[in-house]
Amino acid sequence: MSKENKIKSENKGSFKSKKLRYGGYSAVVSFILIAILIVVNLVVSELNLTFDLTPNSIFSISDTTETLLENNEDPITVYALYEAGGEDETIMNILKDYEKASNYINVQSIDPVLNPNFVEQYKTGPDEMIQTGSLIVVNENAPTRFRVVSPYDMYAYNQYTQQQTLDAEQAITSAIDYVIKEELPMVYVVSGHNESSLSYSLTEQLKSQNYESKEVNLLTDEIEAAEDNIIVINSPKLDLTEDETVKVTEYMEAGGRAIIFVDFNTPDMPNFNSILKRYGLAVDSGVIVEGDKSHMMGYYANILLPNLESHDITDGLAANDLNVVIPQAAAIRELDQKKSQTDVTPLLTTTKDAYLKADPNSQTVEMEEGDVPGPFNVAVAVTEDNYNDIENTTLTSKLVVVSTSAIMEDSLIASTGNLDFLINGANWLSDQEDSISILPKSEMLERLVLDQTQALLYAGFFIILLPLIVIVYGISVWLRRRHL
C-alpha cells in the first residue's frame, strides 16, 4: 500500500472511530438543546408571562375587579402622575393587570412637573392639591366623570397591627366603578332628634364604596324609596313625630331600605318603637353582659364578641375569621306577632351564658335578681314583601337593626370586622352584594428565620455537599467514557 493510500485509509478509519461518533453525537445533542432553549426563551418572552408567587397575591387583581371590568364597555383612561424615573413599580404593575384584563382600560404616565396644566384641569377647587403619585381615572365617554386616587388611598398603615397594607386595588376599582355609574346609591342620614353622627371611618368607607350621603330632616326633606337608597337612623334621643313616623313607614312599604342603630340607654319613644314593632321587633331595656369568656373582649364582660349567624352580611366575615366587637349592647327581641310576609334573621347573637342587666348602673357584673338570661340578638336583618295592587308588583323592604351605635367607633373599626359588617350590611340593603369589597393586602414579607445549627446544615448542603456530588458524578462519567 502506497503511503498516500495508507494516509487515506487512516483518515477514513478515524472518521469511523467511536470517539468521533460519540463526540459528534454529543455536539448535535448540545446544539439541538441550545436551539430549543433559544426558541423557548423567545416564545416565553413574547407571551410576557408573569406569575404572582406572593402569599396573598399582592400583585394580582381579584375576581371582583375582573367581573367589573368584564361588564364595562366605557373607555377608561388611568393617568399615573409620576416624574420620569420615579414611578411606583408596585402600582404600575397592578395597573398593567388592569390593562391585561380589559381592552377598555388604558394607562398613561404623565409627568406632573412637565405638565402642570394637565393636572390643573382635574382640581375641583382652588385649594385642592393633586400629589405626585396620584392616579386620575377618567371615563372618556364622559370626561367630566373622573376621580383622583391619592397615594394615601392606595397605601395604609394600621397602627394596631403595625403593618402597611396595600389598598391600591380597592381604590382603583372603586374609582372605575364610580366613573362608569350613571347614578350612585344614596345614604340618607336622618337628623333632628339628637342623633349621633356617623363615624369618620364609616363615612369615608361609604364614600369609597361609591355611596353618596345626605343629611335629611324628615319634616322638610323628601326621601326616595329606590332599591339602592338607604336611610340611617342612628340612635335618636328624641322621639319622631307622628308625621315623621308615617313618612318612614310609607318609605319602607314602598320597598325602602333602612339601617337603625339603638343603644341600651335609648329612652322610651313610642313613635320610634312603633317602627320597630311594625317589623316584629322590640328593644329590651338594660345592657348585655356576656358570661362566656371566649365571647368577651379581654376581661370586659360588656364588650361582646358575638356569634356570626349565617347570612349574606356575615358569611364573608366568618370565612375570613373576622370578629365583630359589640360594646354596651341592648337586646333585640323578635315579637311573636308580626306579618306573615315579614322575615327576621339574626345576624349577631350572644351565647346562652349572657344576661341582660336590668340596672345598667349596677356595680357588679354578676347576675342579679331581675336580670334576664340569654341568649340575645344584638343585630338582625328583616325582609318583607309587600304586594302593590296598582303596579301589580311585589316590593321588598329591607331593614337592619343593630343594638349599639358604638359598633362604628373609629377605634374599633380600625382593628376588627366592624367596618366590613357595616359595609356588607349597606351592600345587602342596596342589593349590591357583589359590590366592591376587596380586602387590603399586607405588604409585610414572611421571612425565613434559621438558627445557627440550621444555617450551618443548609450551608453545608448547598455549598459543600451538593457541588461535591456533582463533581464526583462528573468524574465517574469521565472515567467510564474515556476509553470509549
Tab-separated table of C-alpha atoms in Angstrom:
chain	number	residue	atom	x	y	z
A	1	MET	CA	0.000	0.000	0.000
A	2	SER	CA	1.367	3.307	-1.016
A	3	LYS	CA	1.980	5.965	1.601
A	4	GLU	CA	-0.817	8.104	0.128
A	5	ASN	CA	-3.336	5.264	0.297
A	6	LYS	CA	-2.237	4.460	3.846
A	7	ILE	CA	-2.954	8.043	4.958
A	8	LYS	CA	-6.376	7.954	3.292
A	9	SER	CA	-7.157	4.645	4.996
A	10	GLU	CA	-6.149	6.046	8.418
A	11	ASN	CA	-8.267	9.177	7.907
A	12	LYS	CA	-11.216	7.079	6.807
A	13	GLY	CA	-10.781	4.904	9.869
A	14	SER	CA	-10.568	7.898	12.173
A	15	PHE	CA	-13.959	9.178	10.961
A	16	LYS	CA	-15.440	5.800	11.911
A	17	SER	CA	-13.868	5.737	15.353
A	18	LYS	CA	-16.054	5.560	18.465
A	19	LYS	CA	-14.603	8.806	19.832
A	20	LEU	CA	-15.632	10.699	16.742
A	21	ARG	CA	-19.098	9.186	16.693
A	22	TYR	CA	-19.736	9.953	20.377
A	23	GLY	CA	-18.242	13.404	20.019
A	24	GLY	CA	-20.410	14.159	17.038
A	25	TYR	CA	-23.455	12.818	18.805
A	26	SER	CA	-22.766	14.990	21.857
A	27	ALA	CA	-22.227	18.057	19.680
A	28	VAL	CA	-25.508	17.512	17.812
A	29	VAL	CA	-27.451	16.938	21.040
A	30	SER	CA	-25.914	20.065	22.598
A	31	PHE	CA	-26.739	22.100	19.513
A	32	ILE	CA	-30.354	20.895	19.496
A	33	LEU	CA	-30.699	21.572	23.225
A	34	ILE	CA	-29.325	25.108	22.865
A	35	ALA	CA	-31.627	25.715	19.893
A	36	ILE	CA	-34.630	24.522	21.895
A	37	LEU	CA	-33.705	26.789	24.809
A	38	ILE	CA	-33.357	29.780	22.488
A	39	VAL	CA	-36.728	29.107	20.833
A	40	VAL	CA	-38.483	28.543	24.186
A	41	ASN	CA	-36.933	31.715	25.588
A	42	LEU	CA	-38.104	33.744	22.573
A	43	VAL	CA	-41.632	32.305	22.755
A	44	VAL	CA	-41.951	32.893	26.508
A	45	SER	CA	-40.643	36.448	26.212
A	46	GLU	CA	-43.249	37.152	23.529
A	47	LEU	CA	-46.035	35.721	25.719
A	48	ASN	CA	-44.983	38.087	28.521
A	49	LEU	CA	-45.954	35.562	31.173
A	50	THR	CA	-45.770	36.587	34.823
A	51	PHE	CA	-46.613	34.663	37.960
A	52	ASP	CA	-47.588	36.157	41.309
A	53	LEU	CA	-45.993	33.891	43.905
A	54	THR	CA	-46.593	36.211	46.888
A	55	PRO	CA	-48.554	34.580	49.750
A	56	ASN	CA	-51.528	36.963	49.493
A	57	SER	CA	-51.399	37.512	45.696
A	58	ILE	CA	-50.378	41.108	46.239
A	59	PHE	CA	-49.770	41.715	42.525
A	60	SER	CA	-52.964	40.055	41.238
A	61	ILE	CA	-56.398	41.598	40.781
A	62	SER	CA	-59.384	39.934	42.416
A	63	ASP	CA	-62.446	38.283	40.885
A	64	THR	CA	-64.470	41.358	41.944
A	65	THR	CA	-62.311	43.598	39.770
A	66	GLU	CA	-62.328	41.163	36.858
A	67	THR	CA	-66.134	40.977	36.946
A	68	LEU	CA	-66.416	44.776	36.960
A	69	LEU	CA	-64.020	45.077	34.015
A	70	GLU	CA	-65.806	42.352	32.045
A	71	ASN	CA	-69.116	44.198	32.358
A	72	ASN	CA	-67.693	47.586	31.384
A	73	GLU	CA	-67.680	48.891	27.816
A	74	ASP	CA	-66.769	52.521	28.515
A	75	PRO	CA	-63.220	53.536	27.566
A	76	ILE	CA	-61.365	54.317	30.774
A	77	THR	CA	-58.024	56.125	30.957
A	78	VAL	CA	-55.910	55.962	34.082
A	79	TYR	CA	-53.360	58.772	34.233
A	80	ALA	CA	-50.456	57.902	36.532
A	81	LEU	CA	-48.800	61.068	37.824
A	82	TYR	CA	-45.119	60.279	38.263
A	83	GLU	CA	-41.963	62.149	37.431
A	84	ALA	CA	-39.881	60.316	34.847
A	85	GLY	CA	-37.948	57.560	36.582
A	86	GLY	CA	-39.899	57.937	39.835
A	87	GLU	CA	-42.721	55.523	39.110
A	88	ASP	CA	-44.051	53.294	41.884
A	89	GLU	CA	-43.337	49.885	40.384
A	90	THR	CA	-45.919	48.155	42.583
A	91	ILE	CA	-48.721	50.452	41.422
A	92	MET	CA	-47.596	50.332	37.792
A	93	ASN	CA	-47.535	46.521	37.846
A	94	ILE	CA	-51.063	46.474	39.257
A	95	LEU	CA	-52.213	48.869	36.517
A	96	LYS	CA	-50.713	46.527	33.907
A	97	ASP	CA	-53.016	43.814	35.249
A	98	TYR	CA	-56.000	46.104	34.651
A	99	GLU	CA	-54.873	46.661	31.058
A	100	LYS	CA	-54.443	42.932	30.532
A	101	ALA	CA	-57.900	42.221	31.956
A	102	SER	CA	-59.779	44.710	29.753
A	103	ASN	CA	-59.315	46.256	26.342
A	104	TYR	CA	-61.219	49.301	27.631
A	105	ILE	CA	-58.528	50.247	30.167
A	106	ASN	CA	-55.681	52.474	29.019
A	107	VAL	CA	-52.869	53.565	31.356
A	108	GLN	CA	-50.807	56.648	30.587
A	109	SER	CA	-47.920	58.102	32.586
A	110	ILE	CA	-47.955	61.882	32.968
A	111	ASP	CA	-45.098	63.869	34.493
A	112	PRO	CA	-46.909	66.465	36.665
A	113	VAL	CA	-43.835	68.704	36.765
A	114	LEU	CA	-43.594	68.921	32.987
A	115	ASN	CA	-47.404	69.076	32.537
A	116	PRO	CA	-48.807	71.286	35.334
A	117	ASN	CA	-51.778	72.412	33.214
A	118	PHE	CA	-52.874	68.811	32.744
A	119	VAL	CA	-53.209	68.355	36.498
A	120	GLU	CA	-54.977	71.699	36.972
A	121	GLN	CA	-57.988	70.620	34.905
A	122	TYR	CA	-58.804	67.873	37.409
A	123	LYS	CA	-58.788	70.078	40.512
A	124	THR	CA	-62.271	70.580	41.922
A	125	GLY	CA	-61.281	73.632	43.987
A	126	PRO	CA	-58.536	76.262	44.196
A	127	ASP	CA	-57.136	74.736	47.374
A	128	GLU	CA	-57.130	71.142	46.187
A	129	MET	CA	-53.717	69.530	45.859
A	130	ILE	CA	-53.192	66.636	43.469
A	131	GLN	CA	-49.992	64.985	44.586
A	132	THR	CA	-47.322	63.299	42.559
A	133	GLY	CA	-48.039	59.580	42.770
A	134	SER	CA	-51.787	60.085	42.348
A	135	LEU	CA	-53.909	58.386	39.722
A	136	ILE	CA	-56.650	60.159	37.750
A	137	VAL	CA	-59.326	57.781	36.470
A	138	VAL	CA	-61.391	59.251	33.608
A	139	ASN	CA	-64.381	57.901	31.671
A	140	GLU	CA	-63.593	59.032	28.107
A	141	ASN	CA	-67.287	58.870	27.196
A	142	ALA	CA	-67.989	61.421	29.945
A	143	PRO	CA	-64.708	63.272	30.647
A	144	THR	CA	-66.278	65.279	33.444
A	145	ARG	CA	-66.746	61.992	35.237
A	146	PHE	CA	-63.377	61.379	36.906
A	147	ARG	CA	-61.887	60.523	40.270
A	148	VAL	CA	-58.477	61.326	41.720
A	149	VAL	CA	-56.884	58.499	43.712
A	150	SER	CA	-54.169	59.820	46.031
A	151	PRO	CA	-51.173	57.767	47.235
A	152	TYR	CA	-52.768	57.759	50.696
A	153	ASP	CA	-55.788	55.964	49.217
A	154	MET	CA	-53.549	53.179	47.913
A	155	TYR	CA	-51.404	52.588	50.973
A	156	ALA	CA	-52.494	52.500	54.606
A	157	TYR	CA	-50.763	51.887	57.898
A	158	ASN	CA	-52.610	50.044	60.638
A	159	GLN	CA	-51.325	51.385	63.953
A	160	TYR	CA	-52.783	48.430	65.814
A	161	THR	CA	-51.177	45.674	63.729
A	162	GLN	CA	-48.258	47.971	62.773
A	163	GLN	CA	-48.455	46.744	59.217
A	164	GLN	CA	-48.603	48.681	55.997
A	165	THR	CA	-51.350	47.437	53.750
A	166	LEU	CA	-51.793	47.838	50.034
A	167	ASP	CA	-55.266	49.204	49.248
A	168	ALA	CA	-54.493	50.086	45.629
A	169	GLU	CA	-56.875	47.602	44.020
A	170	GLN	CA	-59.751	48.670	46.267
A	171	ALA	CA	-59.093	52.342	45.424
A	172	ILE	CA	-58.597	51.863	41.661
A	173	THR	CA	-61.565	49.526	41.190
A	174	SER	CA	-63.783	51.819	43.243
A	175	ALA	CA	-62.709	54.770	41.069
A	176	ILE	CA	-63.519	52.845	37.877
A	177	ASP	CA	-66.897	51.821	39.318
A	178	TYR	CA	-67.541	55.471	40.199
A	179	VAL	CA	-66.808	56.871	36.729
A	180	ILE	CA	-68.899	54.280	34.867
A	181	LYS	CA	-72.014	54.541	37.085
A	182	GLU	CA	-74.682	56.949	35.919
A	183	GLU	CA	-76.271	57.215	39.363
A	184	LEU	CA	-74.822	56.459	42.771
A	185	PRO	CA	-76.761	54.928	45.670
A	186	MET	CA	-77.802	57.470	48.292
A	187	VAL	CA	-77.485	57.203	52.068
A	188	TYR	CA	-79.980	59.481	53.836
A	189	VAL	CA	-78.762	60.216	57.376
A	190	VAL	CA	-81.754	61.249	59.470
A	191	SER	CA	-81.249	64.258	61.762
A	192	GLY	CA	-83.340	66.393	64.090
A	193	HIS	CA	-83.620	64.050	67.106
A	194	ASN	CA	-80.169	64.429	68.680
A	195	GLU	CA	-78.863	61.541	66.644
A	196	SER	CA	-75.197	60.673	66.903
A	197	SER	CA	-73.040	61.407	63.854
A	198	LEU	CA	-71.726	58.599	61.699
A	199	SER	CA	-68.080	57.898	62.443
A	200	TYR	CA	-65.388	59.294	60.171
A	201	SER	CA	-64.167	55.812	59.188
A	202	LEU	CA	-67.647	54.634	58.203
A	203	THR	CA	-68.373	57.840	56.272
A	204	GLU	CA	-65.105	57.556	54.329
A	205	GLN	CA	-65.647	53.873	53.601
A	206	LEU	CA	-69.168	54.517	52.308
A	207	LYS	CA	-67.671	57.167	50.041
A	208	SER	CA	-65.030	54.771	48.781
A	209	GLN	CA	-67.827	52.270	48.076
A	210	ASN	CA	-69.421	54.970	45.905
A	211	TYR	CA	-72.320	55.813	48.189
A	212	GLU	CA	-73.379	59.430	48.285
A	213	SER	CA	-74.610	60.627	51.654
A	214	LYS	CA	-77.006	63.369	52.587
A	215	GLU	CA	-78.354	64.560	55.910
A	216	VAL	CA	-82.142	64.791	55.855
A	217	ASN	CA	-84.797	66.234	58.106
A	218	LEU	CA	-87.881	64.057	57.867
A	219	LEU	CA	-90.132	67.065	58.456
A	220	THR	CA	-88.888	69.013	55.460
A	221	ASP	CA	-86.971	66.728	53.107
A	222	GLU	CA	-88.235	64.072	50.725
A	223	ILE	CA	-86.642	60.620	50.629
A	224	GLU	CA	-86.870	58.431	47.561
A	225	ALA	CA	-87.555	54.741	48.134
A	226	ALA	CA	-85.249	53.278	45.483
A	227	GLU	CA	-83.737	49.823	45.849
A	228	ASP	CA	-80.241	51.208	46.244
A	229	ASN	CA	-81.100	54.066	48.630
A	230	ILE	CA	-80.779	53.659	52.395
A	231	ILE	CA	-81.951	55.738	55.326
A	232	VAL	CA	-79.865	55.650	58.502
A	233	ILE	CA	-81.477	56.350	61.868
A	234	ASN	CA	-78.609	56.480	64.320
A	235	SER	CA	-79.693	56.189	67.940
A	236	PRO	CA	-82.119	59.136	68.267
A	237	LYS	CA	-82.542	60.675	71.717
A	238	LEU	CA	-85.835	62.398	70.906
A	239	ASP	CA	-88.899	60.674	69.544
A	240	LEU	CA	-90.070	61.051	65.950
A	241	THR	CA	-93.266	62.954	65.345
A	242	GLU	CA	-96.289	61.119	64.019
A	243	ASP	CA	-95.761	62.690	60.582
A	244	GLU	CA	-92.139	61.559	60.551
A	245	THR	CA	-93.168	58.075	61.624
A	246	VAL	CA	-95.699	57.888	58.790
A	247	LYS	CA	-93.075	59.104	56.303
A	248	VAL	CA	-90.620	56.412	57.379
A	249	THR	CA	-93.316	53.722	57.300
A	250	GLU	CA	-94.514	54.734	53.831
A	251	TYR	CA	-90.920	54.841	52.633
A	252	MET	CA	-90.332	51.311	53.870
A	253	GLU	CA	-93.593	49.899	52.485
A	254	ALA	CA	-92.672	51.319	49.082
A	255	GLY	CA	-89.644	48.999	49.015
A	256	GLY	CA	-87.396	51.193	51.143
A	257	ARG	CA	-84.202	50.132	52.839
A	258	ALA	CA	-83.025	51.247	56.298
A	259	ILE	CA	-80.468	50.611	58.980
A	260	ILE	CA	-81.368	51.559	62.544
A	261	PHE	CA	-78.977	51.806	65.493
A	262	VAL	CA	-80.281	51.748	69.054
A	263	ASP	CA	-78.429	51.960	72.375
A	264	PHE	CA	-79.010	50.425	75.785
A	265	ASN	CA	-79.787	53.906	77.122
A	266	THR	CA	-82.141	54.909	74.310
A	267	PRO	CA	-85.165	56.475	76.016
A	268	ASP	CA	-88.625	55.052	75.586
A	269	MET	CA	-90.003	56.614	72.395
A	270	PRO	CA	-93.446	55.325	71.332
A	271	ASN	CA	-93.328	56.519	67.711
A	272	PHE	CA	-89.784	55.272	67.125
A	273	ASN	CA	-90.622	51.959	68.792
A	274	SER	CA	-93.701	51.611	66.577
A	275	ILE	CA	-91.441	51.441	63.514
A	276	LEU	CA	-89.538	48.529	65.045
A	277	LYS	CA	-92.788	46.887	66.149
A	278	ARG	CA	-94.105	47.220	62.598
A	279	TYR	CA	-91.349	44.784	61.614
A	280	GLY	CA	-91.804	42.413	64.538
A	281	LEU	CA	-89.035	43.804	66.750
A	282	ALA	CA	-88.649	45.327	70.215
A	283	VAL	CA	-85.619	46.507	72.182
A	284	ASP	CA	-85.489	45.411	75.829
A	285	SER	CA	-84.069	47.886	78.335
A	286	GLY	CA	-80.785	47.013	80.007
A	287	VAL	CA	-77.251	46.221	78.928
A	288	ILE	CA	-75.992	42.766	77.950
A	289	VAL	CA	-73.230	41.101	79.980
A	290	GLU	CA	-71.534	38.085	78.433
A	291	GLY	CA	-70.831	35.146	80.751
A	292	ASP	CA	-68.709	33.157	78.288
A	293	LYS	CA	-65.125	34.434	78.464
A	294	SER	CA	-64.411	33.298	74.903
A	295	HIS	CA	-67.096	35.721	73.698
A	296	MET	CA	-65.983	38.825	75.580
A	297	MET	CA	-63.151	41.189	74.743
A	298	GLY	CA	-60.433	40.720	77.330
A	299	TYR	CA	-61.929	40.970	80.793
A	300	TYR	CA	-64.678	43.339	79.704
A	301	ALA	CA	-67.901	41.353	80.018
A	302	ASN	CA	-69.956	44.136	78.441
A	303	ILE	CA	-67.831	44.216	75.261
A	304	LEU	CA	-69.141	41.296	73.275
A	305	LEU	CA	-67.631	39.077	70.599
A	306	PRO	CA	-70.956	37.753	69.321
A	307	ASN	CA	-71.642	34.679	67.238
A	308	LEU	CA	-71.825	35.308	63.490
A	309	GLU	CA	-75.038	33.734	62.264
A	310	SER	CA	-75.258	32.623	58.628
A	311	HIS	CA	-76.352	35.442	56.312
A	312	ASP	CA	-75.059	37.268	53.243
A	313	ILE	CA	-73.883	40.061	55.571
A	314	THR	CA	-71.873	37.834	57.892
A	315	ASP	CA	-70.734	34.853	55.799
A	316	GLY	CA	-67.713	36.723	54.415
A	317	LEU	CA	-66.667	37.738	57.921
A	318	ALA	CA	-66.846	34.173	59.169
A	319	ALA	CA	-64.856	32.927	56.168
A	320	ASN	CA	-62.069	35.406	56.976
A	321	ASP	CA	-62.178	34.787	60.768
A	322	LEU	CA	-63.084	38.409	61.468
A	323	ASN	CA	-64.643	39.300	64.803
A	324	VAL	CA	-67.348	41.903	65.229
A	325	VAL	CA	-66.972	43.768	68.526
A	326	ILE	CA	-70.169	44.973	70.205
A	327	PRO	CA	-69.777	47.256	73.248
A	328	GLN	CA	-72.633	48.139	75.600
A	329	ALA	CA	-75.310	46.277	73.663
A	330	ALA	CA	-79.035	46.246	74.202
A	331	ALA	CA	-81.142	43.168	73.447
A	332	ILE	CA	-83.242	42.944	70.288
A	333	ARG	CA	-86.283	40.740	70.733
A	334	GLU	CA	-88.313	39.207	67.917
A	335	LEU	CA	-92.013	39.580	68.634
A	336	ASP	CA	-94.395	36.664	68.279
A	337	GLN	CA	-96.876	38.818	66.433
A	338	LYS	CA	-95.743	40.125	63.070
A	339	LYS	CA	-96.884	39.977	59.472
A	340	SER	CA	-96.615	36.609	57.770
A	341	GLN	CA	-94.510	38.121	54.983
A	342	THR	CA	-92.053	39.581	57.498
A	343	ASP	CA	-88.910	37.509	57.947
A	344	VAL	CA	-86.499	38.236	60.827
A	345	THR	CA	-82.998	36.706	60.626
A	346	PRO	CA	-80.456	37.014	63.473
A	347	LEU	CA	-77.058	38.308	62.365
A	348	LEU	CA	-75.164	38.580	65.658
A	349	THR	CA	-76.107	36.680	68.809
A	350	THR	CA	-74.737	36.202	72.308
A	351	THR	CA	-74.169	32.858	73.982
A	352	LYS	CA	-76.704	31.337	76.359
A	353	ASP	CA	-74.445	32.415	79.250
A	354	ALA	CA	-75.146	36.092	78.566
A	355	TYR	CA	-77.679	38.005	80.632
A	356	LEU	CA	-79.368	41.365	80.432
A	357	LYS	CA	-78.544	43.646	83.358
A	358	ALA	CA	-81.807	45.314	84.252
A	359	ASP	CA	-79.843	48.035	86.047
A	360	PRO	CA	-77.128	49.311	83.680
A	361	ASN	CA	-75.609	51.264	86.592
A	362	SER	CA	-75.138	48.190	88.765
A	363	GLN	CA	-71.689	47.979	90.400
A	364	THR	CA	-71.324	44.257	89.748
A	365	VAL	CA	-71.215	42.234	86.551
A	366	GLU	CA	-72.554	39.192	88.379
A	367	MET	CA	-76.099	38.140	87.519
A	368	GLU	CA	-78.545	39.672	89.955
A	369	GLU	CA	-82.216	39.274	90.727
A	370	GLY	CA	-84.255	40.787	87.933
A	371	ASP	CA	-81.570	40.200	85.279
A	372	VAL	CA	-82.766	38.276	82.231
A	373	PRO	CA	-80.870	35.193	80.999
A	374	GLY	CA	-79.763	34.955	77.351
A	375	PRO	CA	-79.137	34.276	74.560
A	376	PHE	CA	-79.949	37.570	72.820
A	377	ASN	CA	-79.935	39.047	69.356
A	378	VAL	CA	-77.633	42.059	69.037
A	379	ALA	CA	-78.163	42.577	65.301
A	380	VAL	CA	-80.918	41.334	62.988
A	381	ALA	CA	-81.905	41.607	59.335
A	382	VAL	CA	-85.531	41.901	58.260
A	383	THR	CA	-87.127	41.442	54.837
A	384	GLU	CA	-90.764	41.984	53.971
A	385	ASP	CA	-92.558	41.575	50.646
A	386	ASN	CA	-95.432	43.986	50.003
A	387	TYR	CA	-97.719	43.479	47.006
A	388	ASN	CA	-98.539	46.644	45.080
A	389	ASP	CA	-102.050	46.318	43.579
A	390	ILE	CA	-101.698	49.365	41.371
A	391	GLU	CA	-98.455	48.412	39.685
A	392	ASN	CA	-99.034	44.645	40.097
A	393	THR	CA	-95.563	44.205	41.543
A	394	THR	CA	-94.047	42.976	44.780
A	395	LEU	CA	-91.900	45.465	46.642
A	396	THR	CA	-89.303	44.120	49.063
A	397	SER	CA	-88.421	46.158	52.118
A	398	LYS	CA	-85.138	45.519	53.919
A	399	LEU	CA	-84.118	46.574	57.415
A	400	VAL	CA	-81.026	46.024	59.568
A	401	VAL	CA	-81.181	46.798	63.293
A	402	VAL	CA	-78.017	46.953	65.432
A	403	SER	CA	-78.219	47.199	69.215
A	404	THR	CA	-75.358	49.677	69.724
A	405	SER	CA	-74.184	52.724	67.835
A	406	ALA	CA	-70.708	52.161	69.334
A	407	ILE	CA	-70.125	49.480	66.701
A	408	MET	CA	-68.948	52.230	64.343
A	409	GLU	CA	-66.414	53.836	66.716
A	410	ASP	CA	-63.204	54.624	64.860
A	411	SER	CA	-61.065	52.841	67.461
A	412	LEU	CA	-62.963	49.584	66.892
A	413	ILE	CA	-63.390	49.826	63.154
A	414	ALA	CA	-59.629	50.002	62.566
A	415	SER	CA	-58.832	46.613	64.043
A	416	THR	CA	-61.968	44.481	63.839
A	417	GLY	CA	-64.551	43.258	61.366
A	418	ASN	CA	-66.986	46.027	62.366
A	419	LEU	CA	-66.419	48.086	59.226
A	420	ASP	CA	-66.849	45.053	56.972
A	421	PHE	CA	-70.047	44.169	58.833
A	422	LEU	CA	-71.498	47.636	58.302
A	423	ILE	CA	-70.427	47.880	54.657
A	424	ASN	CA	-71.732	44.373	53.948
A	425	GLY	CA	-74.980	45.479	55.580
A	426	ALA	CA	-75.206	48.547	53.337
A	427	ASN	CA	-74.452	46.470	50.240
A	428	TRP	CA	-77.082	43.894	51.229
A	429	LEU	CA	-79.676	46.594	51.814
A	430	SER	CA	-78.978	48.211	48.442
A	431	ASP	CA	-78.893	44.869	46.584
A	432	GLN	CA	-75.206	45.296	45.835
A	433	GLU	CA	-73.875	42.143	47.467
A	434	ASP	CA	-71.358	41.805	44.623
A	435	SER	CA	-70.226	45.377	45.051
A	436	ILE	CA	-66.661	46.322	45.744
A	437	SER	CA	-65.343	44.566	48.785
A	438	ILE	CA	-61.648	43.923	48.349
A	439	LEU	CA	-59.666	43.260	51.473
A	440	PRO	CA	-56.414	45.221	51.852
A	441	LYS	CA	-53.281	43.184	51.254
A	442	SER	CA	-50.494	43.213	53.791
A	443	GLU	CA	-47.106	44.160	52.434
A	444	MET	CA	-45.319	42.541	55.333
A	445	LEU	CA	-42.977	39.882	53.964
A	446	GLU	CA	-42.767	36.454	55.576
A	447	ARG	CA	-39.095	35.913	56.363
A	448	LEU	CA	-37.340	32.580	56.811
A	449	VAL	CA	-35.665	32.589	60.222
A	450	LEU	CA	-32.930	29.992	60.829
A	451	ASP	CA	-30.988	29.279	63.989
A	452	GLN	CA	-27.203	28.753	63.831
A	453	THR	CA	-27.412	24.945	63.516
A	454	GLN	CA	-29.952	25.126	60.703
A	455	ALA	CA	-27.859	27.757	58.920
A	456	LEU	CA	-24.765	25.503	59.092
A	457	LEU	CA	-26.718	22.486	57.811
A	458	TYR	CA	-28.166	24.388	54.860
A	459	ALA	CA	-24.777	25.958	54.080
A	460	GLY	CA	-23.041	22.576	54.236
A	461	PHE	CA	-25.585	21.031	51.891
A	462	PHE	CA	-25.718	23.772	49.264
A	463	ILE	CA	-22.092	24.965	49.402
A	464	ILE	CA	-20.195	21.707	50.029
A	465	LEU	CA	-22.260	18.541	49.635
A	466	LEU	CA	-24.258	19.426	46.526
A	467	PRO	CA	-21.214	20.655	44.496
A	468	LEU	CA	-19.259	17.578	45.681
A	469	ILE	CA	-21.990	15.245	44.407
A	470	VAL	CA	-21.901	16.944	41.015
A	471	ILE	CA	-18.092	16.730	40.821
A	472	VAL	CA	-17.968	13.040	41.837
A	473	TYR	CA	-20.688	12.171	39.355
A	474	GLY	CA	-18.870	14.047	36.596
A	475	ILE	CA	-15.584	12.271	37.338
A	476	SER	CA	-17.279	8.868	37.333
A	477	VAL	CA	-18.856	9.587	33.945
A	478	TRP	CA	-15.488	10.722	32.577
A	479	LEU	CA	-13.757	7.578	33.852
A	480	ARG	CA	-16.353	5.317	32.281
A	481	ARG	CA	-16.250	7.043	28.905
A	482	ARG	CA	-12.577	7.887	28.476
A	483	HIS	CA	-11.794	4.544	26.796
A	484	LEU	CA	-14.816	4.522	24.516
